Short mmCIF file of C-alpha atoms in Angstrom, two decimals:
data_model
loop_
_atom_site.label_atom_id
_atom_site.label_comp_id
_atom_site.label_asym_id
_atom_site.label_seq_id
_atom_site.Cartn_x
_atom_site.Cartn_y
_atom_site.Cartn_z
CA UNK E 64 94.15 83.09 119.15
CA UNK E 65 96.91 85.33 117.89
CA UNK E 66 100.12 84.59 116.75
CA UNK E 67 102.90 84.75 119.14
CA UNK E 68 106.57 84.58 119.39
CA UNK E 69 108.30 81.91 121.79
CA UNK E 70 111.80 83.50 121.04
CA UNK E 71 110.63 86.53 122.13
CA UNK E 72 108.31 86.79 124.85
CA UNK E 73 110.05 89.68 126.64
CA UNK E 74 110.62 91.96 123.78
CA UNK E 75 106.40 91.02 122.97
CA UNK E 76 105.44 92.17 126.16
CA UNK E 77 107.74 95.42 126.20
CA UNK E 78 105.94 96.36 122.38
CA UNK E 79 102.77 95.53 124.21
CA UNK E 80 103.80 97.67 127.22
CA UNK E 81 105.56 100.53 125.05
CA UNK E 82 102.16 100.63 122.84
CA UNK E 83 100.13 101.11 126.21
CA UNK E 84 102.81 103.38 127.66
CA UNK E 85 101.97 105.86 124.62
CA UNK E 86 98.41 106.22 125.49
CA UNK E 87 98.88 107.11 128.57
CA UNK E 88 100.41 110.57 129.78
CA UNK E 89 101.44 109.41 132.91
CA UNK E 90 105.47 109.74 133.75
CA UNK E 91 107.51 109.03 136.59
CA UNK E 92 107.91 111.84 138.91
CA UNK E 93 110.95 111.99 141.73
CA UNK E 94 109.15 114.77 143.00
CA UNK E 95 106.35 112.47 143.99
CA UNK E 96 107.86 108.95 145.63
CA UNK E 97 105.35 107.36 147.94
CA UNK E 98 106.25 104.94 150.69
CA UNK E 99 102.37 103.34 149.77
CA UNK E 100 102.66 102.84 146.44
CA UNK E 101 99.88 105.33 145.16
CA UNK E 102 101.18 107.67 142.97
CA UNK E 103 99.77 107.83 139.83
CA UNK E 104 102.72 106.59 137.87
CA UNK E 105 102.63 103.77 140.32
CA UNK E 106 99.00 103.00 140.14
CA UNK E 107 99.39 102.66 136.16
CA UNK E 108 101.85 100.30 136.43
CA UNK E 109 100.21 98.01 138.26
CA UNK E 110 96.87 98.65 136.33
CA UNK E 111 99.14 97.81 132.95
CA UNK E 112 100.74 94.97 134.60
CA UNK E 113 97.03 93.74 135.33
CA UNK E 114 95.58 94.44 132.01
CA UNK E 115 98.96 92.78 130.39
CA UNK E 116 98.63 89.39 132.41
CA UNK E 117 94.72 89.44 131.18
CA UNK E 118 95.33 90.08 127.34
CA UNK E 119 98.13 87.52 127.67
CA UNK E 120 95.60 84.84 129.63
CA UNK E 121 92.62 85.68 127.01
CA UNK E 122 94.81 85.88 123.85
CA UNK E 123 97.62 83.44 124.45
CA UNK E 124 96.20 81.01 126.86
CA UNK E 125 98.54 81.43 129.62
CA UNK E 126 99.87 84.24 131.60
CA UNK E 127 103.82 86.08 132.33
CA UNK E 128 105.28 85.47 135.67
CA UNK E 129 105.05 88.51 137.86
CA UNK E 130 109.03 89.19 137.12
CA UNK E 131 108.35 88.79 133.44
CA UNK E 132 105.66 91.22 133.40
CA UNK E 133 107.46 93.84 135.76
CA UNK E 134 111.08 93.55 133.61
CA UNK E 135 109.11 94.29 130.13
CA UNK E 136 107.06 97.31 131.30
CA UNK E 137 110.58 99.12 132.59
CA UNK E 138 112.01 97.62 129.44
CA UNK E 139 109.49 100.25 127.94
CA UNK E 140 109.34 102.71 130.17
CA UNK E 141 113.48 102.72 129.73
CA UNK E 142 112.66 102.97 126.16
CA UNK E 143 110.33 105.61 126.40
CA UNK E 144 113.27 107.59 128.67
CA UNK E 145 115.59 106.99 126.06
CA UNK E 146 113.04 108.80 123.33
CA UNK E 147 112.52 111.92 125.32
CA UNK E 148 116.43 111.92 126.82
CA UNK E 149 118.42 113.36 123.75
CA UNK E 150 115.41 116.10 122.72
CA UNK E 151 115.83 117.38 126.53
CA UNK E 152 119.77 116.88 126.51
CA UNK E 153 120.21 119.01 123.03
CA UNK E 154 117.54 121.82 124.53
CA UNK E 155 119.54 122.06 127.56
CA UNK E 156 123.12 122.34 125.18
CA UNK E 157 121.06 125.24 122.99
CA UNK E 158 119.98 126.50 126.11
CA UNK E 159 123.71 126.81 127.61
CA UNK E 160 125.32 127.91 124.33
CA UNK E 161 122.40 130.66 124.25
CA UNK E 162 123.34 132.24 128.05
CA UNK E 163 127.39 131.43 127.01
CA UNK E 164 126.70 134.31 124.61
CA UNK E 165 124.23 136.24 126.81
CA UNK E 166 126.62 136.25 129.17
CA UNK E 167 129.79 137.26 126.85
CA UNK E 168 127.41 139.93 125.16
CA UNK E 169 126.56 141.96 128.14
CA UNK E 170 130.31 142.15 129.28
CA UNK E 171 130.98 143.29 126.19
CA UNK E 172 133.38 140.94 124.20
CA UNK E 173 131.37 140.40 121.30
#
């Protein structure tokens, strides 16, 4: 069996999750809310959430609660928000300085 952390079994679970999270290309979509639950980003959480609560039972001998297992994968899928948030936030500030001047240019008061 593997080593694991009892202080720590949340922030274990979101590595796990944020490790599995970076394989696959899936991302939440607004766009694409389902009242049945069968969108792909929802169909790979559950499938992680699945796979999680196995590797736990096989490696570790017992498996997270359902709550435990949901809180760490949005733990990493916050995470994983929070890595991709500031590269879109300074593209959109470029992008705004960029048609400031665009827009100054073409009346003329450059």
């Amino acid at each position: 069996m593997h080593q694991y952390s009892q202080s720590k079994p949340l922030e274990e679970l979101r590595k796990w999750f944020q490790h599995r999270l970076e394989q696959d290309k899936v991302w939440f979509d607004p766009n694409r809310l389902s009242y049945d639950g069968n969108t792909p980003y929802d169909l790979l959480c559950y499938r992680l959430q699945a796979e999680a609560a196995r590797y736990w039972r096989e490696t570790y001998g017992f498996e997270p609660t359902p709550g435990q297992l949901s809180q760490a994968f949005f733990m990493a899928e916050y995470e994983r928000f929070q890595a991709v948030h500031p590269k879109l936030y300074r593209t959109w500030r470029k992008l705004k300085c960029w048609f400031g001047f665009l827009l100054l240019a073409s009346r003329g008061h450059l």
